[in-house]
Amino acid sequence: MDLMLFDDAAALAPPRVLREDLPGGGFILRSPELLQPFVRCIGEWLEHWAQTTPDAVFLAERDATGGWRQLTYRQTRDAVGRLAQAQLDLNLPADKPVVILSDNSVDHALLILATMHLGRVACTVSSAYCRLTKDFEKIHAILDALDPGLVYAVDPGVYGPPVRAWPRGCDVPVVFSQNAAAFDGARSFAELHDREESPAVMNAFAAIRPHWPAKYLLTSGSTGVPKVVVNSHRMLCANQKQIAQAWPFLTRHQLRLLDWLPWSHTFGGNHNLHLVLAHGGTLYIDEGRPAPGLIEKTVRNLREVRPTLWFNVPRGFDMVLPLMEADDTLAADMLSRLRLAFYAAAALAPSTWKRLEAVAARVRPGRPLWLTTSWGCTETSP
């Protein structure tokens, strides 16, 4: 298969922009393209792919043996139904969010999707508020503001202390994927999954309206306690349709992502996770990070997964580049399927841009690497 991005003149939408000048020198830029119809809610994507490509892999993460734990779209839909049923069985308040405190994982994704499938709200909180401080004042202020109906984390060893120290911690159901017995009163994720879906789940799904909130995201907290931002189903679903209309190639080529970007932020949690789900692609969850001792895991994963799209922050590209420049075989493996490299959250140094292009030119001549970026913010989904 020819993997060139621009082998198709219609791979990208024509760059058409309308400009409206305002008094005082300001201006507004608008696209003249009409937004096409989009789905009612996030769960419509999962329902669609579970029916049309049930055996395609949707989610994957490293397991204890070093292999990949993989879930197909059919398996994902089954798990989502079971976890949604568990929320109904626990009589969780429908108006209170399910709050996730830990990093990206398959269980994390399933719980988010199950919550939204019921028309309820999920909120992922940056794990740094629990992992990188012994002062729990900020995470307690966040929990007070969110008023969760359920709190989830992967393991009580890291996330148990801030929950235990929260004055309301004993009043809210707590779930852990691992070692739940080590936290008094906690439930295990396996217990929630061990349910049979009833018609009540799809009844709740059918009742969802586009304007209902799907997620709460938190601002960075750089000016104080993070603020809670509402993302509705309409916002999230319209945003994916906008992306697909700007990048028509997404609808014609299989998406394969390896991604570490945290789901507590709109880049990883809305743009990337939903991009894969909307297009029936595969998301490999990267346990690596752009940090010493962890970037090597990312490089190993990139070489093995060979993604078609590569989303990162500039520091991520800066840390991978020296390893690619030193090993042409590694670089060729990593870039073999890649159609675009996309950065956001900060400016990419021109030198990094040129070095990425140079590596691509050397290991895949005649197939230039397309680099691009975008602006976004928590409030716009993204």
GROMACS .gro file of C-alpha atoms in nm:
model
  382
    1MET     CA    1   0.000   0.000   0.000
    2ASP     CA    2   0.128   0.345  -0.089
    3LEU     CA    3   0.161   0.532   0.241
    4MET     CA    4   0.224   0.874   0.092
    5LEU     CA    5  -0.012   1.127   0.247
    6PHE     CA    6  -0.043   1.346  -0.058
    7ASP     CA    7  -0.102   1.071  -0.315
    8ASP     CA    8  -0.462   1.194  -0.308
    9ALA     CA    9  -0.549   1.551  -0.396
   10ALA     CA   10  -0.848   1.530  -0.162
   11ALA     CA   11  -0.646   1.414   0.140
   12LEU     CA   12  -0.688   1.757   0.297
   13ALA     CA   13  -0.975   2.002   0.272
   14PRO     CA   14  -0.910   2.310   0.055
   15PRO     CA   15  -0.774   2.597   0.271
   16ARG     CA   16  -1.066   2.837   0.248
   17VAL     CA   17  -1.106   3.109   0.512
   18LEU     CA   18  -1.339   3.406   0.549
   19ARG     CA   19  -1.205   3.711   0.731
   20GLU     CA   20  -1.418   3.969   0.910
   21ASP     CA   21  -1.235   4.284   1.020
   22LEU     CA   22  -1.345   4.445   1.346
   23PRO     CA   23  -1.314   4.805   1.468
   24GLY     CA   24  -0.983   4.863   1.644
   25GLY     CA   25  -0.782   4.626   1.428
   26GLY     CA   26  -0.918   4.290   1.541
   27PHE     CA   27  -1.052   4.029   1.303
   28ILE     CA   28  -1.242   3.700   1.301
   29LEU     CA   29  -1.151   3.403   1.081
   30ARG     CA   30  -1.423   3.158   0.982
   31SER     CA   31  -1.442   2.851   0.765
   32PRO     CA   32  -1.703   2.871   0.487
   33GLU     CA   33  -1.747   2.492   0.503
   34LEU     CA   34  -2.081   2.383   0.646
   35LEU     CA   35  -2.056   2.136   0.931
   36GLN     CA   36  -2.193   1.802   0.821
   37PRO     CA   37  -2.428   1.593   1.041
   38PHE     CA   38  -2.260   1.428   1.338
   39VAL     CA   39  -2.357   1.162   1.589
   40ARG     CA   40  -2.583   1.223   1.887
   41CYS     CA   41  -2.340   1.113   2.158
   42ILE     CA   42  -1.999   0.955   2.217
   43GLY     CA   43  -2.145   0.607   2.258
   44GLU     CA   44  -2.283   0.608   1.904
   45TRP     CA   45  -1.929   0.554   1.775
   46LEU     CA   46  -1.876   0.250   1.997
   47GLU     CA   47  -2.213   0.102   1.905
   48HIS     CA   48  -2.133   0.149   1.534
   49TRP     CA   49  -1.789  -0.013   1.535
   50ALA     CA   50  -1.897  -0.296   1.767
   51GLN     CA   51  -2.148  -0.388   1.496
   52THR     CA   52  -1.947  -0.318   1.178
   53THR     CA   53  -1.590  -0.415   1.278
   54PRO     CA   54  -1.639  -0.616   1.598
   55ASP     CA   55  -1.308  -0.803   1.577
   56ALA     CA   56  -1.089  -0.498   1.511
   57VAL     CA   57  -0.866  -0.402   1.804
   58PHE     CA   58  -0.966  -0.077   1.972
   59LEU     CA   59  -0.752  -0.058   2.290
   60ALA     CA   60  -0.419  -0.210   2.385
   61GLU     CA   61  -0.174  -0.174   2.673
   62ARG     CA   62   0.134  -0.356   2.796
   63ASP     CA   63   0.060  -0.644   3.033
   64ALA     CA   64   0.274  -0.796   3.308
   65THR     CA   65   0.448  -1.030   3.060
   66GLY     CA   66   0.556  -0.746   2.829
   67GLY     CA   67   0.300  -0.837   2.565
   68TRP     CA   68  -0.010  -0.641   2.472
   69ARG     CA   69  -0.346  -0.672   2.642
   70GLN     CA   70  -0.586  -0.603   2.354
   71LEU     CA   71  -0.960  -0.539   2.345
   72THR     CA   72  -1.162  -0.554   2.025
   73TYR     CA   73  -1.459  -0.327   1.963
   74ARG     CA   74  -1.694  -0.615   2.052
   75GLN     CA   75  -1.509  -0.682   2.377
   76THR     CA   76  -1.501  -0.312   2.458
   77ARG     CA   77  -1.876  -0.280   2.407
   78ASP     CA   78  -1.939  -0.585   2.625
   79ALA     CA   79  -1.722  -0.443   2.905
   80VAL     CA   80  -1.886  -0.101   2.876
   81GLY     CA   81  -2.229  -0.260   2.915
   82ARG     CA   82  -2.118  -0.452   3.224
   83LEU     CA   83  -1.960  -0.147   3.387
   84ALA     CA   84  -2.263   0.067   3.306
   85GLN     CA   85  -2.484  -0.195   3.469
   86ALA     CA   86  -2.262  -0.188   3.778
   87GLN     CA   87  -2.317   0.186   3.813
   88LEU     CA   88  -2.691   0.129   3.798
   89ASP     CA   89  -2.669  -0.157   4.049
   90LEU     CA   90  -2.472   0.061   4.291
   91ASN     CA   91  -2.744   0.327   4.267
   92LEU     CA   92  -2.485   0.594   4.199
   93PRO     CA   93  -2.633   0.945   4.186
   94ALA     CA   94  -2.697   1.023   3.820
   95ASP     CA   95  -2.605   1.389   3.871
   96LYS     CA   96  -2.260   1.324   4.020
   97PRO     CA   97  -1.950   1.247   3.812
   98VAL     CA   98  -1.736   0.938   3.811
   99VAL     CA   99  -1.388   1.071   3.892
  100ILE     CA  100  -1.068   0.897   3.779
  101LEU     CA  101  -0.743   0.985   3.957
  102SER     CA  102  -0.485   0.769   3.778
  103ASP     CA  103  -0.306   0.753   3.445
  104ASN     CA  104  -0.427   0.618   3.111
  105SER     CA  105  -0.516   0.249   3.102
  106VAL     CA  106  -0.767   0.014   2.940
  107ASP     CA  107  -0.973   0.000   3.262
  108HIS     CA  108  -0.968   0.379   3.277
  109ALA     CA  109  -1.101   0.405   2.920
  110LEU     CA  110  -1.372   0.146   2.982
  111LEU     CA  111  -1.499   0.330   3.289
  112ILE     CA  112  -1.514   0.662   3.104
  113LEU     CA  113  -1.704   0.506   2.813
  114ALA     CA  114  -1.943   0.318   3.043
  115THR     CA  115  -2.023   0.634   3.235
  116MET     CA  116  -2.094   0.834   2.919
  117HIS     CA  117  -2.300   0.544   2.778
  118LEU     CA  118  -2.547   0.605   3.061
  119GLY     CA  119  -2.561   0.978   2.994
  120ARG     CA  120  -2.356   1.047   3.305
  121VAL     CA  121  -2.040   1.250   3.344
  122ALA     CA  122  -1.681   1.128   3.368
  123CYS     CA  123  -1.389   1.337   3.488
  124THR     CA  124  -1.021   1.242   3.474
  125VAL     CA  125  -0.802   1.434   3.717
  126SER     CA  126  -0.429   1.469   3.655
  127SER     CA  127  -0.250   1.196   3.848
  128ALA     CA  128   0.017   1.449   3.946
  129TYR     CA  129  -0.214   1.588   4.215
  130CYS     CA  130  -0.179   1.253   4.394
  131ARG     CA  131   0.161   1.125   4.284
  132LEU     CA  132   0.389   1.427   4.307
  133THR     CA  133   0.297   1.578   4.641
  134LYS     CA  134   0.239   1.483   5.000
  135ASP     CA  135   0.019   1.790   5.042
  136PHE     CA  136  -0.332   1.684   4.946
  137GLU     CA  137  -0.488   2.030   4.976
  138LYS     CA  138  -0.530   2.077   4.600
  139ILE     CA  139  -0.667   1.730   4.524
  140HIS     CA  140  -0.910   1.765   4.814
  141ALA     CA  141  -1.027   2.101   4.679
  142ILE     CA  142  -1.078   1.938   4.339
  143LEU     CA  143  -1.279   1.651   4.487
  144ASP     CA  144  -1.488   1.897   4.686
  145ALA     CA  145  -1.563   2.093   4.367
  146LEU     CA  146  -1.647   1.781   4.163
  147ASP     CA  147  -1.857   1.613   4.436
  148PRO     CA  148  -1.805   1.266   4.284
  149GLY     CA  149  -2.049   0.979   4.292
  150LEU     CA  150  -1.760   0.731   4.256
  151VAL     CA  151  -1.381   0.758   4.268
  152TYR     CA  152  -1.156   0.523   4.067
  153ALA     CA  153  -0.781   0.469   4.059
  154VAL     CA  154  -0.555   0.185   3.953
  155ASP     CA  155  -0.394   0.107   4.291
  156PRO     CA  156  -0.438   0.220   4.653
  157GLY     CA  157  -0.063   0.223   4.707
  158VAL     CA  158  -0.034   0.556   4.527
  159TYR     CA  159  -0.389   0.689   4.521
  160GLY     CA  160  -0.523   0.554   4.848
  161PRO     CA  161  -0.360   0.809   5.084
  162PRO     CA  162  -0.518   1.123   4.932
  163VAL     CA  163  -0.860   0.953   4.913
  164ARG     CA  164  -0.830   0.823   5.270
  165ALA     CA  165  -0.732   1.169   5.394
  166TRP     CA  166  -1.023   1.338   5.216
  167PRO     CA  167  -1.287   1.419   5.481
  168ARG     CA  168  -1.564   1.278   5.259
  169GLY     CA  169  -1.367   0.976   5.142
  170CYS     CA  170  -1.565   0.731   5.353
  171ASP     CA  171  -1.895   0.850   5.203
  172VAL     CA  172  -1.811   0.787   4.834
  173PRO     CA  173  -1.767   0.444   4.667
  174VAL     CA  174  -1.403   0.382   4.578
  175VAL     CA  175  -1.283   0.136   4.311
  176PHE     CA  176  -0.932   0.008   4.236
  177SER     CA  177  -0.815  -0.218   3.955
  178GLN     CA  178  -0.540  -0.369   4.172
  179ASN     CA  179  -0.510  -0.454   4.543
  180ALA     CA  180  -0.855  -0.320   4.633
  181ALA     CA  181  -0.853  -0.526   4.952
  182ALA     CA  182  -0.575  -0.302   5.086
  183PHE     CA  183  -0.820  -0.011   5.112
  184ASP     CA  184  -1.101  -0.056   5.362
  185GLY     CA  185  -1.441  -0.061   5.194
  186ALA     CA  186  -1.308  -0.036   4.838
  187ARG     CA  187  -1.445  -0.241   4.550
  188SER     CA  188  -1.238  -0.408   4.282
  189PHE     CA  189  -1.274  -0.322   3.916
  190ALA     CA  190  -1.326  -0.693   3.847
  191GLU     CA  191  -1.629  -0.686   4.077
  192LEU     CA  192  -1.783  -0.406   3.873
  193HIS     CA  193  -1.709  -0.592   3.550
  194ASP     CA  194  -1.869  -0.913   3.677
  195ARG     CA  195  -2.223  -0.810   3.582
  196GLU     CA  196  -2.474  -0.891   3.312
  197GLU     CA  197  -2.604  -0.595   3.117
  198SER     CA  198  -2.978  -0.540   3.144
  199PRO     CA  199  -3.209  -0.343   2.909
  200ALA     CA  200  -3.179  -0.052   3.153
  201VAL     CA  201  -2.839   0.034   3.006
  202MET     CA  202  -2.967   0.086   2.652
  203ASN     CA  203  -3.275   0.262   2.784
  204ALA     CA  204  -3.046   0.514   2.949
  205PHE     CA  205  -2.832   0.534   2.634
  206ALA     CA  206  -3.137   0.608   2.417
  207ALA     CA  207  -3.235   0.894   2.645
  208ILE     CA  208  -2.907   1.086   2.603
  209ARG     CA  209  -2.945   1.428   2.445
  210PRO     CA  210  -2.660   1.606   2.262
  211HIS     CA  211  -2.654   1.900   2.503
  212TRP     CA  212  -2.599   1.676   2.805
  213PRO     CA  213  -2.255   1.698   2.965
  214ALA     CA  214  -2.028   1.404   2.880
  215LYS     CA  215  -1.708   1.504   3.056
  216TYR     CA  216  -1.572   1.749   3.304
  217LEU     CA  217  -1.216   1.862   3.243
  218LEU     CA  218  -1.005   2.072   3.474
  219THR     CA  219  -0.801   2.377   3.380
  220SER     CA  220  -0.432   2.376   3.470
  221GLY     CA  221  -0.472   2.544   3.807
  222SER     CA  222  -0.189   2.785   3.730
  223THR     CA  223  -0.389   3.070   3.885
  224GLY     CA  224  -0.523   2.875   4.184
  225VAL     CA  225  -0.754   2.581   4.226
  226PRO     CA  226  -0.834   2.424   3.884
  227LYS     CA  227  -1.168   2.524   3.738
  228VAL     CA  228  -1.423   2.269   3.618
  229VAL     CA  229  -1.509   2.287   3.246
  230VAL     CA  230  -1.813   2.116   3.095
  231ASN     CA  231  -1.775   1.931   2.763
  232SER     CA  232  -2.108   1.822   2.617
  233HIS     CA  233  -2.169   1.532   2.380
  234ARG     CA  234  -2.253   1.785   2.108
  235MET     CA  235  -1.922   1.968   2.154
  236LEU     CA  236  -1.715   1.651   2.145
  237CYS     CA  237  -1.896   1.491   1.853
  238ALA     CA  238  -1.906   1.809   1.644
  239ASN     CA  239  -1.536   1.856   1.706
  240GLN     CA  240  -1.453   1.516   1.557
  241LYS     CA  241  -1.668   1.592   1.254
  242GLN     CA  242  -1.478   1.921   1.210
  243ILE     CA  243  -1.147   1.734   1.220
  244ALA     CA  244  -1.270   1.474   0.970
  245GLN     CA  245  -1.387   1.745   0.729
  246ALA     CA  246  -1.049   1.921   0.753
  247TRP     CA  247  -0.858   1.592   0.718
  248PRO     CA  248  -1.063   1.370   0.484
  249PHE     CA  249  -0.783   1.113   0.473
  250LEU     CA  250  -0.892   1.004   0.824
  251THR     CA  251  -1.200   0.838   0.677
  252ARG     CA  252  -1.001   0.644   0.415
  253HIS     CA  253  -0.707   0.503   0.607
  254GLN     CA  254  -0.689   0.288   0.918
  255LEU     CA  255  -0.583   0.484   1.226
  256ARG     CA  256  -0.314   0.333   1.446
  257LEU     CA  257  -0.195   0.545   1.736
  258LEU     CA  258   0.056   0.502   2.015
  259ASP     CA  259  -0.012   0.772   2.271
  260TRP     CA  260   0.094   0.868   2.623
  261LEU     CA  261  -0.079   1.208   2.641
  262PRO     CA  262  -0.292   1.215   2.958
  263TRP     CA  263  -0.668   1.193   2.938
  264SER     CA  264  -0.695   1.464   3.201
  265HIS     CA  265  -0.614   1.710   2.922
  266THR     CA  266  -0.816   1.785   2.610
  267PHE     CA  267  -0.528   1.691   2.373
  268GLY     CA  268  -0.502   1.329   2.481
  269GLY     CA  269  -0.845   1.277   2.634
  270ASN     CA  270  -1.065   1.438   2.369
  271HIS     CA  271  -0.869   1.494   2.049
  272ASN     CA  272  -0.672   1.169   2.039
  273LEU     CA  273  -0.892   0.917   2.224
  274HIS     CA  274  -1.205   1.032   2.045
  275LEU     CA  275  -1.028   1.050   1.709
  276VAL     CA  276  -0.951   0.680   1.731
  277LEU     CA  277  -1.301   0.589   1.851
  278ALA     CA  278  -1.477   0.804   1.591
  279HIS     CA  279  -1.287   0.635   1.306
  280GLY     CA  280  -1.273   0.278   1.430
  281GLY     CA  281  -0.898   0.287   1.481
  282THR     CA  282  -0.662   0.130   1.731
  283LEU     CA  283  -0.508   0.305   2.031
  284TYR     CA  284  -0.198   0.159   2.193
  285ILE     CA  285  -0.154   0.315   2.536
  286ASP     CA  286   0.210   0.415   2.581
  287GLU     CA  287   0.350   0.358   2.929
  288GLY     CA  288   0.652   0.567   2.831
  289ARG     CA  289   0.694   0.943   2.871
  290PRO     CA  290   0.925   1.218   2.742
  291ALA     CA  291   1.143   1.179   3.050
  292PRO     CA  292   1.475   1.007   3.129
  293GLY     CA  293   1.427   0.637   3.185
  294LEU     CA  294   1.085   0.640   3.022
  295ILE     CA  295   1.153   0.767   2.671
  296GLU     CA  296   1.318   0.432   2.592
  297LYS     CA  297   0.982   0.261   2.652
  298THR     CA  298   0.817   0.499   2.407
  299VAL     CA  299   1.082   0.427   2.144
  300ARG     CA  300   1.039   0.052   2.189
  301ASN     CA  301   0.665   0.090   2.151
  302LEU     CA  302   0.692   0.317   1.846
  303ARG     CA  303   0.915   0.062   1.679
  304GLU     CA  304   0.677  -0.223   1.756
  305VAL     CA  305   0.343  -0.050   1.693
  306ARG     CA  306   0.451   0.161   1.391
  307PRO     CA  307   0.169   0.415   1.420
  308THR     CA  308   0.008   0.595   1.130
  309LEU     CA  309  -0.033   0.921   1.327
  310TRP     CA  310   0.208   1.051   1.592
  311PHE     CA  311   0.082   1.307   1.843
  312ASN     CA  312   0.323   1.458   2.093
  313VAL     CA  313   0.447   1.766   2.271
  314PRO     CA  314   0.772   1.925   2.146
  315ARG     CA  315   0.976   1.777   2.433
  316GLY     CA  316   0.865   1.431   2.322
  317PHE     CA  317   1.004   1.482   1.972
  318ASP     CA  318   1.321   1.642   2.112
  319MET     CA  319   1.394   1.335   2.326
  320VAL     CA  320   1.323   1.076   2.056
  321LEU     CA  321   1.520   1.250   1.780
  322PRO     CA  322   1.874   1.167   1.896
  323LEU     CA  323   1.785   0.797   1.911
  324MET     CA  324   1.638   0.809   1.560
  325GLU     CA  325   1.935   1.002   1.422
  326ALA     CA  326   2.176   0.746   1.565
  327ASP     CA  327   1.998   0.440   1.422
  328ASP     CA  328   1.858   0.444   1.070
  329THR     CA  329   1.696   0.103   1.112
  330LEU     CA  330   1.514   0.222   1.423
  331ALA     CA  331   1.401   0.539   1.247
  332ALA     CA  332   1.284   0.346   0.942
  333ASP     CA  333   1.080   0.112   1.160
  334MET     CA  334   0.922   0.398   1.356
  335LEU     CA  335   0.834   0.600   1.046
  336SER     CA  336   0.734   0.313   0.816
  337ARG     CA  337   0.357   0.373   0.839
  338LEU     CA  338   0.355   0.734   0.957
  339ARG     CA  339   0.139   0.983   0.771
  340LEU     CA  340   0.177   1.285   0.998
  341ALA     CA  341   0.353   1.407   1.309
  342PHE     CA  342   0.149   1.653   1.513
  343TYR     CA  343   0.264   1.869   1.803
  344ALA     CA  344   0.076   2.096   2.041
  345ALA     CA  345   0.093   2.249   2.391
  346ALA     CA  346   0.409   2.448   2.304
  347ALA     CA  347   0.607   2.575   2.007
  348LEU     CA  348   0.829   2.330   1.820
  349ALA     CA  349   1.180   2.464   1.762
  350PRO     CA  350   1.257   2.510   1.391
  351SER     CA  351   1.570   2.300   1.441
  352THR     CA  352   1.361   2.007   1.568
  353TRP     CA  353   1.127   2.041   1.270
  354LYS     CA  354   1.421   2.033   1.026
  355ARG     CA  355   1.584   1.737   1.202
  356LEU     CA  356   1.260   1.533   1.184
  357GLU     CA  357   1.229   1.608   0.814
  358ALA     CA  358   1.594   1.515   0.759
  359VAL     CA  359   1.557   1.179   0.931
  360ALA     CA  360   1.246   1.101   0.727
  361ALA     CA  361   1.420   1.201   0.403
  362ARG     CA  362   1.710   0.969   0.483
  363VAL     CA  363   1.516   0.656   0.585
  364ARG     CA  364   1.211   0.690   0.357
  365PRO     CA  365   1.322   0.888   0.049
  366GLY     CA  366   1.044   1.021  -0.168
  367ARG     CA  367   0.797   1.016   0.121
  368PRO     CA  368   0.834   1.347   0.306
  369LEU     CA  369   0.702   1.366   0.660
  370TRP     CA  370   0.409   1.600   0.709
  371LEU     CA  371   0.435   1.798   1.033
  372THR     CA  372   0.150   2.011   1.156
  373THR     CA  373   0.003   2.164   1.470
  374SER     CA  374  -0.313   2.317   1.607
  375TRP     CA  375  -0.442   2.550   1.873
  376GLY     CA  376  -0.694   2.430   2.124
  377CYS     CA  377  -0.815   2.472   2.477
  378THR     CA  378  -1.001   2.282   2.744
  379GLU     CA  379  -1.315   2.488   2.696
  380THR     CA  380  -1.351   2.409   2.324
  381SER     CA  381  -1.324   2.026   2.342
  382PRO     CA  382  -1.054   2.100   2.198
   0.00000   0.00000   0.00000
